[in-house]
CSV table of C-alpha atoms and ligand atoms in Angstrom, one decimal:
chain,number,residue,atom,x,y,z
A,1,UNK,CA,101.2,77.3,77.7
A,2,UNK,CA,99.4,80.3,79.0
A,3,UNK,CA,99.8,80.9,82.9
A,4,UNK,CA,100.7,78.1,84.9
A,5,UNK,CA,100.4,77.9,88.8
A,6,UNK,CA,102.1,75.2,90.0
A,7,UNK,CA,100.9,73.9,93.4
A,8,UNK,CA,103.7,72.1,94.7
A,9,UNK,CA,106.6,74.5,93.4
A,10,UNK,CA,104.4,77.2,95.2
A,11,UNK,CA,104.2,75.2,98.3
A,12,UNK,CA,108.1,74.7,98.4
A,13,UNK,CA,108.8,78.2,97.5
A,14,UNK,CA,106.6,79.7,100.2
A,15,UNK,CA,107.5,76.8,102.4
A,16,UNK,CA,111.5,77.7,102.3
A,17,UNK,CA,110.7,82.0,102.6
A,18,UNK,CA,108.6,81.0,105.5
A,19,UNK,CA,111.9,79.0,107.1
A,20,UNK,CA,113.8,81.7,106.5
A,21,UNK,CA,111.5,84.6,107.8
A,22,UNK,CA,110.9,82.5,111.0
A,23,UNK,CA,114.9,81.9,111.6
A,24,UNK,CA,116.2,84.7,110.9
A,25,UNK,CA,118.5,83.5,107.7
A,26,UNK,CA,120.1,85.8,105.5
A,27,UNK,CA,118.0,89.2,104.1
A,28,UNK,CA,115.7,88.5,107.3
A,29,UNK,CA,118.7,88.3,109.6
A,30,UNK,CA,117.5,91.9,110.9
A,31,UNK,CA,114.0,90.8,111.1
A,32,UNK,CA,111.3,91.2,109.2
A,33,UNK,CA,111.3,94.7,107.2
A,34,UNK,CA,107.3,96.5,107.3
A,35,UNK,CA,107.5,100.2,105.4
A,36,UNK,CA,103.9,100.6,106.6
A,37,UNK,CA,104.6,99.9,110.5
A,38,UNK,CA,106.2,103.7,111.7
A,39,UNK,CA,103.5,105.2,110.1
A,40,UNK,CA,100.6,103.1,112.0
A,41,UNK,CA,102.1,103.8,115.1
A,42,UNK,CA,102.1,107.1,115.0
A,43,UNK,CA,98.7,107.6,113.8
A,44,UNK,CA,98.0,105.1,116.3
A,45,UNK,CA,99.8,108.0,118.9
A,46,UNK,CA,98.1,110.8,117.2
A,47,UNK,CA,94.6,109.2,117.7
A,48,UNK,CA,94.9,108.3,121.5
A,49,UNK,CA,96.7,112.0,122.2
A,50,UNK,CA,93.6,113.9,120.9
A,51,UNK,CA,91.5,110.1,122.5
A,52,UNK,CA,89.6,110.1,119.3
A,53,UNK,CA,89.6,105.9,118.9
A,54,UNK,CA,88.8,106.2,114.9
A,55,UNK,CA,91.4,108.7,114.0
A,56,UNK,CA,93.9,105.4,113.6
A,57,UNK,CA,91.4,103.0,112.0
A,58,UNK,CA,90.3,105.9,109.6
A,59,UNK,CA,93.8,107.0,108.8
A,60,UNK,CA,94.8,103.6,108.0
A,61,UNK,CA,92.0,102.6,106.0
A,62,UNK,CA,92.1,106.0,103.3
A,63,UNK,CA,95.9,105.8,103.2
A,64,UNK,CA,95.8,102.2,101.9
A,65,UNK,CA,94.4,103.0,98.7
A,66,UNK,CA,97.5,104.8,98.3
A,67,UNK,CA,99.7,101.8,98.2
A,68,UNK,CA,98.0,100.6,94.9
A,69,UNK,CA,100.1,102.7,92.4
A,70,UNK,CA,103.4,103.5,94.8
A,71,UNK,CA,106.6,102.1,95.9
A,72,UNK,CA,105.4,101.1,99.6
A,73,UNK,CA,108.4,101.8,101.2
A,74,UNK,CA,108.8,105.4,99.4
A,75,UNK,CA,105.3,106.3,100.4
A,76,UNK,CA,105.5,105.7,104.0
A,77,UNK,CA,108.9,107.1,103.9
A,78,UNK,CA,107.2,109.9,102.6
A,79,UNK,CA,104.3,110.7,105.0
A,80,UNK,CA,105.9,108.9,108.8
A,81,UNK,CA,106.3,112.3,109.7
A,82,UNK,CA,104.9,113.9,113.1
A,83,UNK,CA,105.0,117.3,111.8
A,84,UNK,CA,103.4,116.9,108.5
A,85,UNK,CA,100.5,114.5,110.4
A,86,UNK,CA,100.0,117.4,113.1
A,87,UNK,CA,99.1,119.5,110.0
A,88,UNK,CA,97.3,117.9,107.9
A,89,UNK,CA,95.3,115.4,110.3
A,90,UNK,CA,92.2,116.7,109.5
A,91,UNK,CA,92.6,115.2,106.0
A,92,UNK,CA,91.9,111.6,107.8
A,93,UNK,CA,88.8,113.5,109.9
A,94,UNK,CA,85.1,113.1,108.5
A,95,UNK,CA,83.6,115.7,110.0
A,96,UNK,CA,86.3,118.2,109.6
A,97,UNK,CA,86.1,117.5,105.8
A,98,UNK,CA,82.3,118.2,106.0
A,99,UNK,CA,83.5,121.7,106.6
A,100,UNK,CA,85.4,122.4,103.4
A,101,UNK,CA,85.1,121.7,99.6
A,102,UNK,CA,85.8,119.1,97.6
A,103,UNK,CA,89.4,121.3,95.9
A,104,UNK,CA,90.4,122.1,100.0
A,105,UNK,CA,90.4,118.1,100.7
A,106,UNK,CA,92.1,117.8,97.7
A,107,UNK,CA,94.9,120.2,98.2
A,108,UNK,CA,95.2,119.0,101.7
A,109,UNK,CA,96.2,115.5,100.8
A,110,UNK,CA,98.3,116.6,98.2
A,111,UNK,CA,100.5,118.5,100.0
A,112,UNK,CA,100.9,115.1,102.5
A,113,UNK,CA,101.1,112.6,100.3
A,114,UNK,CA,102.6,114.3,97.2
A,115,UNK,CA,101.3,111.5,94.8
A,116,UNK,CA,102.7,110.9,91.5
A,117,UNK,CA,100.8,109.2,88.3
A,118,UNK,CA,98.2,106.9,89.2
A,119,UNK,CA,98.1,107.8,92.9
A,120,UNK,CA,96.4,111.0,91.8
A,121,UNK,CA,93.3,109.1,91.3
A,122,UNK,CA,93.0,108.2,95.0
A,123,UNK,CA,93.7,112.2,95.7
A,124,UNK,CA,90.5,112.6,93.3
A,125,UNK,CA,88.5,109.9,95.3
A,126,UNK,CA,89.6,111.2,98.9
A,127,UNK,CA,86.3,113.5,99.6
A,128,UNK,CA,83.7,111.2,98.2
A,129,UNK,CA,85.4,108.5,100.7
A,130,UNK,CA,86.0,110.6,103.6
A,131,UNK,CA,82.4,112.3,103.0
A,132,UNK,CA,80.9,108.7,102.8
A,133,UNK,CA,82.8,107.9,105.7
A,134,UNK,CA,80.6,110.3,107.7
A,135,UNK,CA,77.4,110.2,106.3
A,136,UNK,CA,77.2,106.6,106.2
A,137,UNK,CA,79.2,105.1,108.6
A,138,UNK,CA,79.4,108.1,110.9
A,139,UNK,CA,83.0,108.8,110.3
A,140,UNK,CA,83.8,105.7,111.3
A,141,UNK,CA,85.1,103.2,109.4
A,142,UNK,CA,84.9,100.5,112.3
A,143,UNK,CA,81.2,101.0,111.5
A,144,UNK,CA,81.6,99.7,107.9
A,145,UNK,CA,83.4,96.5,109.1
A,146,UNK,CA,80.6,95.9,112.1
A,147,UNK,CA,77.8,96.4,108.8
A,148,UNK,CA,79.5,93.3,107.4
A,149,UNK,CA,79.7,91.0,110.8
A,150,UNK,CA,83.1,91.8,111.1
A,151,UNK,CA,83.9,89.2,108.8
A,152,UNK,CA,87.1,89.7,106.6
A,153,UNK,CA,85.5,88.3,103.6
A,154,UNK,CA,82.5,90.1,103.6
A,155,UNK,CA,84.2,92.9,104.0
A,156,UNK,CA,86.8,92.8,101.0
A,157,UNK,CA,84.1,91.5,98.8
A,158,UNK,CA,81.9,95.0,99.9
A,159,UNK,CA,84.9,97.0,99.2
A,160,UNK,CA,85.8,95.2,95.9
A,161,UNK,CA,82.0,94.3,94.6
A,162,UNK,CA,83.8,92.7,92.1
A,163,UNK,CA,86.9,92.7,90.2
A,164,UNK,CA,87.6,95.5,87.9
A,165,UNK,CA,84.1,97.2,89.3
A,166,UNK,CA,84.6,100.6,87.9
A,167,UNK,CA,84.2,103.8,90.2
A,168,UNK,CA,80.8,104.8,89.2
A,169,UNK,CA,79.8,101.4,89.7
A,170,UNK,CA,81.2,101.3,93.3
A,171,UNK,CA,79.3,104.8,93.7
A,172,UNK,CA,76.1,103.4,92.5
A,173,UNK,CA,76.8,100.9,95.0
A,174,UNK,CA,77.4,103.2,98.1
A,175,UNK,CA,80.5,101.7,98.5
A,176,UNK,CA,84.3,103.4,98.8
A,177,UNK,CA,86.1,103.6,95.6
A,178,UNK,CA,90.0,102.8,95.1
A,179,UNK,CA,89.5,99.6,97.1
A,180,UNK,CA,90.1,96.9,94.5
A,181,UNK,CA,90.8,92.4,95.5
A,182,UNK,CA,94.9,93.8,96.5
A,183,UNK,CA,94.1,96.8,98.6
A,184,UNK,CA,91.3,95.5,100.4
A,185,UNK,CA,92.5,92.6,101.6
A,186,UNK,CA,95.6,94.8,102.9
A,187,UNK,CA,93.4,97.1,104.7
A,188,UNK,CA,91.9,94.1,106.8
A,189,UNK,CA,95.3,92.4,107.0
A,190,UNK,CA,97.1,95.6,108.4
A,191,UNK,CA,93.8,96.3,110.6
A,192,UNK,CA,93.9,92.9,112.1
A,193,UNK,CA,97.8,92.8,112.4
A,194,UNK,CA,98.2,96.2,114.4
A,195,UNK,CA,95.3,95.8,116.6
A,196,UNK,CA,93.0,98.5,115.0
A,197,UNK,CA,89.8,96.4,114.2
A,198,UNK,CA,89.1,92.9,116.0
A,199,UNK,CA,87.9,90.7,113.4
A,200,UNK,CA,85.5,87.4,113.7
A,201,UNK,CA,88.0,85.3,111.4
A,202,UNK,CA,91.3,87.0,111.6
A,203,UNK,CA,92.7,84.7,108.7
A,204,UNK,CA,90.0,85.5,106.2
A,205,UNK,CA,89.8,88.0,103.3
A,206,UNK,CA,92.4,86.4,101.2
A,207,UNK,CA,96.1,87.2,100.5
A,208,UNK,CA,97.0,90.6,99.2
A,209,UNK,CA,99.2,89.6,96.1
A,210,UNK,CA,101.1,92.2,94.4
A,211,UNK,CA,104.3,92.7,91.4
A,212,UNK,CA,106.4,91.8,94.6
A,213,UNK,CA,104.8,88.6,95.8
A,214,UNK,CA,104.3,87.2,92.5
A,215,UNK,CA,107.5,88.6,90.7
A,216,UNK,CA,109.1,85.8,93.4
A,217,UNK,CA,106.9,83.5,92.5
A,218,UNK,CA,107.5,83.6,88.8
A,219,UNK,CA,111.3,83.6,89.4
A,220,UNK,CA,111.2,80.2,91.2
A,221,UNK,CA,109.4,78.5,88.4
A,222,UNK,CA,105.9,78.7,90.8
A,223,UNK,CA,104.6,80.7,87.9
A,224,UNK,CA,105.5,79.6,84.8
A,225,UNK,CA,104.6,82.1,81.7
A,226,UNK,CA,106.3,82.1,78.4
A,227,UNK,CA,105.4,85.2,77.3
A,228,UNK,CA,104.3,88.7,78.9
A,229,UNK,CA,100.8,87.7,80.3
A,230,UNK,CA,97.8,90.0,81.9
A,231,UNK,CA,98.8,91.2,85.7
A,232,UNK,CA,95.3,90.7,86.9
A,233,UNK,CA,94.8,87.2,86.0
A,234,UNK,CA,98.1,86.2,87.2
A,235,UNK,CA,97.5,87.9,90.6
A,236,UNK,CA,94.1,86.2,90.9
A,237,UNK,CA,95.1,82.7,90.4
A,238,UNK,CA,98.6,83.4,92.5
A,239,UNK,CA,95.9,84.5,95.1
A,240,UNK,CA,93.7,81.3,94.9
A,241,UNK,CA,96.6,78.9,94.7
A,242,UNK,CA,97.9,80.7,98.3
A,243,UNK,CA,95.0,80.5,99.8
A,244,UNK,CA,95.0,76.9,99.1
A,245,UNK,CA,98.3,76.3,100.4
A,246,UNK,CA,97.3,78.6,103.7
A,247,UNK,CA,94.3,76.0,104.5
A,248,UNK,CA,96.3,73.1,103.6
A,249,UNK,CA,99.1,73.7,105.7
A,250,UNK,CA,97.6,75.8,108.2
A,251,UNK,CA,100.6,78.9,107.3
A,252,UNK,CA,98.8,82.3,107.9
A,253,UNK,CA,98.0,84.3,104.7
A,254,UNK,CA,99.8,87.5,106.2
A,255,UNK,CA,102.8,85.9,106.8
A,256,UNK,CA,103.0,83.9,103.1
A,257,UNK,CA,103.1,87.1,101.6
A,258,UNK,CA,104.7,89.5,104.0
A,259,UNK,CA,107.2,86.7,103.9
A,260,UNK,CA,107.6,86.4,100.1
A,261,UNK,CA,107.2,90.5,99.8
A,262,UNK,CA,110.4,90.4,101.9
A,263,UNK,CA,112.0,88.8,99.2
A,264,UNK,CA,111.0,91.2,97.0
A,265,UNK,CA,111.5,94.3,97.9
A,266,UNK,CA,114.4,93.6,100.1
A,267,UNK,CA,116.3,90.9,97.6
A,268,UNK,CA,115.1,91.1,94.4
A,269,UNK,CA,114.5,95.0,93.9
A,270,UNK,CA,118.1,95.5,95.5
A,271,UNK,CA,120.1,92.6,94.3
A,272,UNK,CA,120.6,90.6,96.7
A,273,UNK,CA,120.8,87.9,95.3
A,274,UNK,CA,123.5,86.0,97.6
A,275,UNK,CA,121.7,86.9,100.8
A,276,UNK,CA,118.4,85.7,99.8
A,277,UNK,CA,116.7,82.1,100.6
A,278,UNK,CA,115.7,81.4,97.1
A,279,UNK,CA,118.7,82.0,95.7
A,280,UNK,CA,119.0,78.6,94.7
A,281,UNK,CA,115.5,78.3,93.4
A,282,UNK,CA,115.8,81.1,91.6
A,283,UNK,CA,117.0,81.9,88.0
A,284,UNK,CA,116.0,85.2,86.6
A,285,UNK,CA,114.9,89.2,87.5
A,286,UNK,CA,112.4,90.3,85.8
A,287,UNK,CA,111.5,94.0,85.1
A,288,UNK,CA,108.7,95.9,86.9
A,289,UNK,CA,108.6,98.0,83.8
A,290,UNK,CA,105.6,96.2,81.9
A,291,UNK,CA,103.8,96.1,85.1
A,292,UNK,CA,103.5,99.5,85.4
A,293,UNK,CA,103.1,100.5,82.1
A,294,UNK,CA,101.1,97.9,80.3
A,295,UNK,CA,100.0,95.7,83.4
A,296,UNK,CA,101.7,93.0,82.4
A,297,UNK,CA,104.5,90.3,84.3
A,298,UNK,CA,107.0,89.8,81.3
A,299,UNK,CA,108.9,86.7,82.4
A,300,UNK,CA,112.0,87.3,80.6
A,301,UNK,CA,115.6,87.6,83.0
A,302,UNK,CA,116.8,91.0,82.6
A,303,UNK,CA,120.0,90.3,84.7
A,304,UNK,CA,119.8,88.1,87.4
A,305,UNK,CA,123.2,86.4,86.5
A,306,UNK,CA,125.1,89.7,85.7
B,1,LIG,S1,116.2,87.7,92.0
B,1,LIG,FE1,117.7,87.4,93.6
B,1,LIG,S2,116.7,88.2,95.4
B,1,LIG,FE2,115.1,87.9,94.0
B,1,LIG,S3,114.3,85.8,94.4
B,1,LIG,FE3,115.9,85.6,92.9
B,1,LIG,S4,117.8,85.2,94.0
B,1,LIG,FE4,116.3,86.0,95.4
């Protein structure tokens, strides 16, 4: 069978989570849970305290990358902390970094983000992108978006150049690195969303689709696999059959996956299985496990009926 993305399961799935986000039913009776808002607003604080207007865009923009190999919510658990942002602000400041090595940038956002396993990599990447930040863009990343007519698309398909475009490639490119299809269309989803960036099409740039969004989506029958299959491909057609069903039925792209992320993180990942919408549509939990190790989604239940 290979991977299977069925249209109209997809469109009832994301149809019912959308019903429930909008009402208020069950997990999204207290509203609509986002792990990245706290830490927005208080970079959005910081930068209009010391009235520098790119501190927020920029802060937003390099932390991003992070939410590639982490547990959201633990991240910005981790770093929505005043103190530690008084500290180590100059982490998200070009010209600050033009002052100190490569291993002093590095050390710096260590000690704020604390990364573990993959993340490390963006740690690596953080003083080519904050140094290209201010030689190209003049340490401004609003600058980079206006370069590509502040269009979302053009703008996630600079950042991505294409998929699987390794770092040296990216380099060669002049572009930032760690910014593959999922993270760049977050960064101009969140920028849009919290007011950081005013885009030309704020419904652009595709859908950012992650183990969250699809794990849902395979657990409804949406995505039908009957064996472990390749992440990548699965997240790429999950991310052209939403933004299929976002056109056809006029539903915004942020909200079809902040509404089936919900699911995810709040239901699946703590099950909650009789508080969530798609409980009826739903027949298995699958692991994360293969994901993360082998970047695979391994449809098999490991539970959901225990
Ligand atoms: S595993 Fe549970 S929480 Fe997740 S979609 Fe299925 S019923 Fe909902």
């Amino acid at each position: 069978m290979g991977i299977e993305v069925d249209l109209q399961r997809t469109t009832e799935v994301v149809e019912k989570a959308l019903i429930a986000m909008d009402n208020r039913q069950k997990l999204f009776s207290k509203g609509v849970f986002r792990p990245e808002k706290t830490f927005i607003e208080m970079v959005k604080g910081y930068g209009e305290r010391i009235i520098r207007p790119a501190f927020a865009s920029n802060a937003l923009f390099l932390t991003t990358a992070f939410v590639f190999g982490d547990d959201t919510e633990r991240l910005f658990e981790r770093i929505a902390n005043t103190r530690y942002l008084f500290e180590y602000s100059w982490i998200f400041d070009p010209k600050e970094a033009m002052n100190k090595s490569d291993e002093e940038i590095m050390a710096g956002c260590t000690e704020f983000f604390r990364p573990a396993g993959y993340n490390r990599r963006v740690v690596s990447e953080w003083p080519y992108n904050l140094k290209l930040l201010e030689r190209k863009f003049g340490g401004d990343i609003r600058n980079f978006f206006n370069k590509h007519d502040r269009n979302m698309e053009k703008i996630v398909q600079a950042l991505v150049v294409r998929p699987r475009a390794k770092t040296m490639e990216k380099k060669k490119n002049g572009t930032f690195t760690r910014y593959g299809p999922k993270i760049a269309t977050l960064v101009v989803q969140w920028m849009n969303q919290y007011g950081l960036y005013k885009f030309n099409n704020s419904n652009g740039g595709g859908v950012p689709v992650d183990f969250q969004v699809t794990r849902v989506l395979i657990q409804t029958g949406a995505v039908k696999l009957d064996r472990p299959e390749n992440a990548h491909q699965i997240t790429t057609l999950v991310g052209r059959t939403l933004g299929l069903i976002s056109s056809e039925h006029g539903w915004q792209l942020r909200r079809i996956s902040e509404s089936l992320w919900n699911i995810g993180s709040q239901g699946c990942n703590q099950k909650r299985h009789a508080d969530c919408p798609l409980q009826k549509e739903c027949d298995r939990l699958i692991s994360r496990k293969p994901y993360d190790k082998d970047g695979l989604f391994d449809p098999k239940d490991t539970g959901r009926w225990e």
